[in-house]
Coordinates of C-alpha atoms in Angstrom, one line a residue:
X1 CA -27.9 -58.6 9.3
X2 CA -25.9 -57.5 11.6
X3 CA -23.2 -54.2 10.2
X4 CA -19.8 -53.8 11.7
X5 CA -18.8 -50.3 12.5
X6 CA -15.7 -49.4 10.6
X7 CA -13.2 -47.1 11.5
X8 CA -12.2 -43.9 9.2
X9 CA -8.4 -43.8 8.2
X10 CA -6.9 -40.5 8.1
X11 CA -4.8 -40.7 5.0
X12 CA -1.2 -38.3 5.1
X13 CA -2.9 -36.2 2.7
X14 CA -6.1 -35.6 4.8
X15 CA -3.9 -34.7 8.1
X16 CA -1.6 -31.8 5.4
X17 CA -5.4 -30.7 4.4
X18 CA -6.5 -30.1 8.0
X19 CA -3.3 -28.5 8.8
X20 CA -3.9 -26.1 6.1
X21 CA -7.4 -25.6 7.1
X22 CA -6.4 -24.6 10.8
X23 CA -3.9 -22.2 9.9
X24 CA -6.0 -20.5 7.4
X25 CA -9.4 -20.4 10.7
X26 CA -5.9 -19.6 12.6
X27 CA -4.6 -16.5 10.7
X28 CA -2.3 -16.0 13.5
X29 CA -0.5 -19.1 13.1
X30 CA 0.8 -18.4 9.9
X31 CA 2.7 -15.1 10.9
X32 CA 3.8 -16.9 14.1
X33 CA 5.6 -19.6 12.8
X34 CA 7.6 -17.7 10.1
X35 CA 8.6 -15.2 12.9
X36 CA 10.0 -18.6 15.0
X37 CA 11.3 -19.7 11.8
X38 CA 13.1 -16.8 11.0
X39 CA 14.7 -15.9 14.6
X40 CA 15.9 -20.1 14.6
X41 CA 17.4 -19.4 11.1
X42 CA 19.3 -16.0 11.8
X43 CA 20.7 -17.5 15.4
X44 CA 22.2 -20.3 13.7
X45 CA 23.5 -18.3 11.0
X46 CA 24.7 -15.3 13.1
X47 CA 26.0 -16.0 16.4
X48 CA 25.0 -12.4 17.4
X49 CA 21.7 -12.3 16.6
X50 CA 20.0 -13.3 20.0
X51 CA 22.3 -10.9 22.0
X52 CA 19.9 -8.9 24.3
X53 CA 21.6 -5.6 22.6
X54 CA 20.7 -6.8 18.9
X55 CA 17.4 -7.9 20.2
X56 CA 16.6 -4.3 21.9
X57 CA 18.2 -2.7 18.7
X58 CA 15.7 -4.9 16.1
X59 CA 12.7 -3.7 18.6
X60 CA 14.0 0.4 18.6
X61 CA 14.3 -0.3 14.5
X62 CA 10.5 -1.3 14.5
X63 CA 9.0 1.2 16.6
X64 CA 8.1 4.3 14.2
X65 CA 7.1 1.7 11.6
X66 CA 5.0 -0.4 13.6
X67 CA 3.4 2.6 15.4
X68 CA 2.0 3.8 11.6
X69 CA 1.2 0.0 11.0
X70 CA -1.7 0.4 13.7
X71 CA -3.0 2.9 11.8
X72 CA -2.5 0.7 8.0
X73 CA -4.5 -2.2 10.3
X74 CA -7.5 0.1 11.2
X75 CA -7.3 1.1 7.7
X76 CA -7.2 -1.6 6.1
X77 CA -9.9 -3.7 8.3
X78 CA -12.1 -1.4 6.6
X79 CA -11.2 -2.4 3.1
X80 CA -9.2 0.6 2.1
X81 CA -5.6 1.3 2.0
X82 CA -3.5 4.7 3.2
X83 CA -0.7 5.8 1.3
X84 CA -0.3 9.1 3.0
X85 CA 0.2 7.5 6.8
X86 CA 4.5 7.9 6.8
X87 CA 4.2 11.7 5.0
X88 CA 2.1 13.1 7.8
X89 CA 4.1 11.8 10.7
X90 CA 6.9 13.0 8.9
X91 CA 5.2 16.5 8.8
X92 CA 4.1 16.2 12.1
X93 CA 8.4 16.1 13.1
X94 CA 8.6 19.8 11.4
X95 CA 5.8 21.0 13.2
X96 CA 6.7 19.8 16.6
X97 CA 10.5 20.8 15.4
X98 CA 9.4 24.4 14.4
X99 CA 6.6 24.9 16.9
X100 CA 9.4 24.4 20.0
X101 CA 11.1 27.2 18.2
X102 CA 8.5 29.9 19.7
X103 CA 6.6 27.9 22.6
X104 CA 7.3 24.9 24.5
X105 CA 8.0 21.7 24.3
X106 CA 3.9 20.6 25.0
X107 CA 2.4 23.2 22.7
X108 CA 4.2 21.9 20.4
X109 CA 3.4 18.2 20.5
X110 CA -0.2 19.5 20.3
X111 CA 0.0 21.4 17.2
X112 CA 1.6 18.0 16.0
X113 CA -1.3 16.2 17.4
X114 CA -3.8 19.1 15.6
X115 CA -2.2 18.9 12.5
X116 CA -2.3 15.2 12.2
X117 CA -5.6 14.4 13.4
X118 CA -6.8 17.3 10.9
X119 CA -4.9 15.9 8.1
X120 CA -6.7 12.6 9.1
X121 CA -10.0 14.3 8.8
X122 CA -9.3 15.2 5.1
X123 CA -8.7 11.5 4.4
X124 CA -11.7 10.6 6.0
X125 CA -13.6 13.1 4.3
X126 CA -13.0 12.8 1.4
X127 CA -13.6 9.5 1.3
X128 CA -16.9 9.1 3.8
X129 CA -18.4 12.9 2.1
X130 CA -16.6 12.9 -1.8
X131 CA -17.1 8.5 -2.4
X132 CA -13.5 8.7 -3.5
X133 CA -11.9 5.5 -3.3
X134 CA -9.1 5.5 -0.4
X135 CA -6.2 4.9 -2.9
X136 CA -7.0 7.4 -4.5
X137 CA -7.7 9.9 -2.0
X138 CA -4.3 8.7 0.2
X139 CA -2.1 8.7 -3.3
X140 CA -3.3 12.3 -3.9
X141 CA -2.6 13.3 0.1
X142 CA 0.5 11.7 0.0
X143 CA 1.8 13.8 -3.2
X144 CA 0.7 17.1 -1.9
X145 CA 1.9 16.5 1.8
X146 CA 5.1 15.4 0.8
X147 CA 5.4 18.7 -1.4
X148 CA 4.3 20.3 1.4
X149 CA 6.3 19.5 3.9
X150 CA 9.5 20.3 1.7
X151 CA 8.3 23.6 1.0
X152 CA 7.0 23.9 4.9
X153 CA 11.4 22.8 5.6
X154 CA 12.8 24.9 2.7
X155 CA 14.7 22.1 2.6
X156 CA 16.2 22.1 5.6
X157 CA 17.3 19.5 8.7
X158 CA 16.0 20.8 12.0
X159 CA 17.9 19.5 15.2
X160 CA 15.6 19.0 18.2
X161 CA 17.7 19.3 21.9
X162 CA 16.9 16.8 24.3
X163 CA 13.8 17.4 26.1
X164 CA 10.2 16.0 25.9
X165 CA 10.1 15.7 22.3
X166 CA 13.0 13.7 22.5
X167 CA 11.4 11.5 25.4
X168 CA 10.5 8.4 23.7
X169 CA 14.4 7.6 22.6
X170 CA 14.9 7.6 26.4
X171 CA 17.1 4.2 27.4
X172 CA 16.4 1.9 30.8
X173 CA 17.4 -0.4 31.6
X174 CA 15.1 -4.3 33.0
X175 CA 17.6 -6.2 34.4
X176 CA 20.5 -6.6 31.5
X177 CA 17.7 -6.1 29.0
X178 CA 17.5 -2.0 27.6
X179 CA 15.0 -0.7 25.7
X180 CA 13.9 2.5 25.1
X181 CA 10.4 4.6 26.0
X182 CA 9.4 4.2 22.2
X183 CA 9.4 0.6 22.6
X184 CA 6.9 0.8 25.6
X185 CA 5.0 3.8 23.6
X186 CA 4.5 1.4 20.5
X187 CA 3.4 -1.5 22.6
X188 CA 0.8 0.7 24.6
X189 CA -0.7 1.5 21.1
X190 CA -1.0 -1.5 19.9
X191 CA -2.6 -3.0 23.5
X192 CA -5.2 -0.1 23.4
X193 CA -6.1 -0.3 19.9
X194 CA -6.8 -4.1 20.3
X195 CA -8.7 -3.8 23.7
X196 CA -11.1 -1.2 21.3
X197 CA -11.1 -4.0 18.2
X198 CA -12.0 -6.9 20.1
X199 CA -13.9 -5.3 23.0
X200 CA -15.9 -2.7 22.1
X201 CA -18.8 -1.9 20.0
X202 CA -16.4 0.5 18.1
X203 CA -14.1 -2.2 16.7
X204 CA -17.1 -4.6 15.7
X205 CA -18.8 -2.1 13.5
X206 CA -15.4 -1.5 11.9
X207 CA -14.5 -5.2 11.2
X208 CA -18.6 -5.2 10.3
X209 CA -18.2 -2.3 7.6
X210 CA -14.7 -3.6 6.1
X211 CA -16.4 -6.8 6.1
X212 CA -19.7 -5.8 4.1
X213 CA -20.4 -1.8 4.1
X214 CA -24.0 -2.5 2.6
X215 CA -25.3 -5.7 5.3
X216 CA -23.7 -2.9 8.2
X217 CA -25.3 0.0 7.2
X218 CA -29.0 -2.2 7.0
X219 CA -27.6 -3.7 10.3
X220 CA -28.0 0.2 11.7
X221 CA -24.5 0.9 11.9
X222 CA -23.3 4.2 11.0
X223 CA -21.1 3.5 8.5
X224 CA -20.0 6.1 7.3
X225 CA -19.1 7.6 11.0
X226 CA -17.5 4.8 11.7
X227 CA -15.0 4.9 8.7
X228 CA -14.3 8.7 9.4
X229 CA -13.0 7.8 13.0
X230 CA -11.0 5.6 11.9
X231 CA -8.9 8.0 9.7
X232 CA -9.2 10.4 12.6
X233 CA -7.8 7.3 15.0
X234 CA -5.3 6.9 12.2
X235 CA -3.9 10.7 12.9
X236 CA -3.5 10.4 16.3
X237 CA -1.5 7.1 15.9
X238 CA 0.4 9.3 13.3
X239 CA 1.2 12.2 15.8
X240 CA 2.5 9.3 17.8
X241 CA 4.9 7.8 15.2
X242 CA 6.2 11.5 15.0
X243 CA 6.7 12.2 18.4
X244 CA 8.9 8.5 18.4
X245 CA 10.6 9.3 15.4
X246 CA 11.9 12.3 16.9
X247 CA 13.0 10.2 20.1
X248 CA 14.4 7.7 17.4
X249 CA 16.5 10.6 15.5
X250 CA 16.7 14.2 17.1
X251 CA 15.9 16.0 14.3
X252 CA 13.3 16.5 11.8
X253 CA 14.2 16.0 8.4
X254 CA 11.5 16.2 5.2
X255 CA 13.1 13.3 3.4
X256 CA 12.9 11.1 6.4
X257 CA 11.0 7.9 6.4
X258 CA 10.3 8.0 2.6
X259 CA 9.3 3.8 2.5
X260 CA 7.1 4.0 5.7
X261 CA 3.8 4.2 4.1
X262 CA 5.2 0.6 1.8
X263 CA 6.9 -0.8 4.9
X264 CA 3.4 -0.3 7.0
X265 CA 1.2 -2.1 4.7
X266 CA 3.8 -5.2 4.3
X267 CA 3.9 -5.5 8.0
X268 CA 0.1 -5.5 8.1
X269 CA -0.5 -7.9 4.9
X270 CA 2.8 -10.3 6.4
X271 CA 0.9 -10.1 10.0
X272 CA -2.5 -11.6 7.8
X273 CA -4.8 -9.0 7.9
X274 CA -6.7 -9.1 4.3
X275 CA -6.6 -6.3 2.2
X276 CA -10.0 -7.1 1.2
X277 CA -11.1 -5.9 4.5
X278 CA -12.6 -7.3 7.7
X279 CA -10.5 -9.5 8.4
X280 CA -7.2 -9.5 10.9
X281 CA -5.5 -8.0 14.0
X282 CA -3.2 -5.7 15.4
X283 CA -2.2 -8.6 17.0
X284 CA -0.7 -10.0 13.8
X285 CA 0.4 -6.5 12.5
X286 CA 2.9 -6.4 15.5
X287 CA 4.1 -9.7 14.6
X288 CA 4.4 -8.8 11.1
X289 CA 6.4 -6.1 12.3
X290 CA 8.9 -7.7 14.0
X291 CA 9.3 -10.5 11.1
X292 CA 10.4 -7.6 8.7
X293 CA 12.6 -5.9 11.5
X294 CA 14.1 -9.4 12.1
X295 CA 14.5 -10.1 8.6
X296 CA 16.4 -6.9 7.9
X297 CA 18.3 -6.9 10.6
X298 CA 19.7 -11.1 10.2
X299 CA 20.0 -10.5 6.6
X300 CA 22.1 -7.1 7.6
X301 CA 24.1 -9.6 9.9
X302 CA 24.6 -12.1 7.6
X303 CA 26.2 -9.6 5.3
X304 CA 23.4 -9.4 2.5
X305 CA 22.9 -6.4 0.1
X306 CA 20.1 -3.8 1.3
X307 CA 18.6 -4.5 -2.2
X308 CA 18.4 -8.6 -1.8
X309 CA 16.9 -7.8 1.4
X310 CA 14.3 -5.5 -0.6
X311 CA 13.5 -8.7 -2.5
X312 CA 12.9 -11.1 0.2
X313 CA 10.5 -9.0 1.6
X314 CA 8.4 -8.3 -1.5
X315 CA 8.3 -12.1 -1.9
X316 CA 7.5 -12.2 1.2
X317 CA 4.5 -9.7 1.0
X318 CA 3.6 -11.8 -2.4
X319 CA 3.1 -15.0 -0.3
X320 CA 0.8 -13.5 2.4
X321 CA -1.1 -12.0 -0.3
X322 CA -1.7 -15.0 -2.0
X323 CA -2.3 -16.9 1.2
X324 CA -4.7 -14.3 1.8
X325 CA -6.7 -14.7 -1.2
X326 CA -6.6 -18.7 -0.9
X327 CA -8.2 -18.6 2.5
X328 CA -11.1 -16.6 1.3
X329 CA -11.7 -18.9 -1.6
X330 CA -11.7 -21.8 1.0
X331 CA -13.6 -19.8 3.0
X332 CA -16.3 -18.5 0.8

């Protein structure tokens, strides 16, 4: 007997199924879309949005934060979590602000640079030597640095002239489009860190040990090297933010920047890196980024409260979350 081939019909809820199952292998797509979603929304509603001048103004807005966020990524790829990040750049704009006071403009971006990298090594110390669970270790950094660096002010607003430190805030001009140095500065960081994710042995054993610390280490990676440089990287990318924020704002102030360590890790969790470790991009994190700058900045347009805006994004952040946790369900 002779069997006649059928065809398969693809039924409207098969197609929505594979949809969902290609943006969850595509964790990109996800943060993608909503940023195209929200730029087509807030350029309907506000005629102003897609200016060049609001779009170069929405990119200056993001830099400091989305500096730190490459730091929250690293972090966070390694299943941990740094509540300290926005305290020590904010530190780090007193040092450099103070250190310019008696030496020069370069001495004192290295101090900066010392300081950050060395609060960086704490972190990762404590956590690699001690077994301390990163929350922990960043709430308790992040409480005593940002006592610290009050006391370290006495309270005070220092005013920084224009000079190196102030380098990064420094406007040209490509074609009618201007930007500033800190744009560049942020995008170079994030370029650099994802050439070392995706092309080096470095960033494999750190998506390897956020990924499973126990099947690395029997693997023969050095775990717990490998989590101490990446609080260290996370210092330097702090010293960076600094240097920007002082570009951004000439003047270092202790109360400056107070949601940054918040604002870092919704841009990262937005952008669809997992909290649980291992898996994401820096790639996404600057995406996630520029959805929360364009979402502030529309919703600031459009004439809505600073609190409602607060809202949306911490639904926002919900979603992702979620998302995140349904994809490794479907995944597992």
């Amino acid at each position: 007997m002779n069997s006649t081939p059928t065809s398969a019909v693809v039924t409207p809820g098969q197609k929505s199924r594979s949809l969902l199952e290609r943006v969850i292998r595509e964790p990109l797509l996800g943060p993608i879309g909503a940023l195209l979603l929200a730029i087509l929304i807030f350029s309907i509603i506000t005629p102003t949005f897609l200016n060049p001048n609001n779009v170069s103004l929405i990119l200056q807005q993001s830099v400091v934060v989305g500096i730190l966020a490459v730091g929250q990524t690293l972090i966070i790829l390694t299943s941990g979590i740094d509540l300290s990040i926005g305290s020590v750049a904010v530190l780090g704009t007193l040092v450099a602000a103070q250190a310019l006071g008696t030496t020069g403009p370069f001495v004192a971006l290295g101090a900066t640079l010392l300081v950050c990298m060395a609060l960086g090594a704490v972190n990762g110390g404590l956590v690699t030597v001690l077994r301390l669970p990163p929350f922990i270790v960043t709430l308790g950094t992040f409480t005593a640095i940002q006592a610290a660096t009050r006391l370290f002010a006495g309270s005070q607003t220092y005013q920084v002239p224009e000079g190196p430190l102030t380098f990064l805030g420094t406007s040209f001009r490509i074609g009618s489009f201007s930007t500033t140095y800190g744009v560049v500065a942020m995008l170079l960081v994030y370029a650099l860190v994802w050439y070392a994710l995706s092309q080096t042995a470095w960033g494999k054993h750190v998506y390897a040990v956020g990924g499973n610390m126990t099947a690395a280490k029997l693997s023969g990676i050095k775990s717990d090297r490998t989590l101490f440089s990446v609080y260290l990287v996370t210092g330097i990318i702090a010293m960076i933010a600094a240097w920007a924020a002082l570009g951004r704002i000439p003047n270092a102030d202790p109360n400056a920047y107070q949601n940054a360590n918040l604002e870092t890790i919704t841009a990262v969790v937005i952008g669809g890196t997992s909290l649980f470790g291992g898996r994401g991009s820096v790639i996404g994190t600057l995406i996630g980024t520029l959805i929360v700058g364009v979402l502030r900045n529309g919703l600031t347009q459009a004439g809505v409260d600073s609190l409602y805006q607060n809202i949306a994004t911490g639904i926002l952040v919900i979603i992702a979350v979620a998302v995140d946790q349904f994809a490794r369900r479907r995944t597992s």
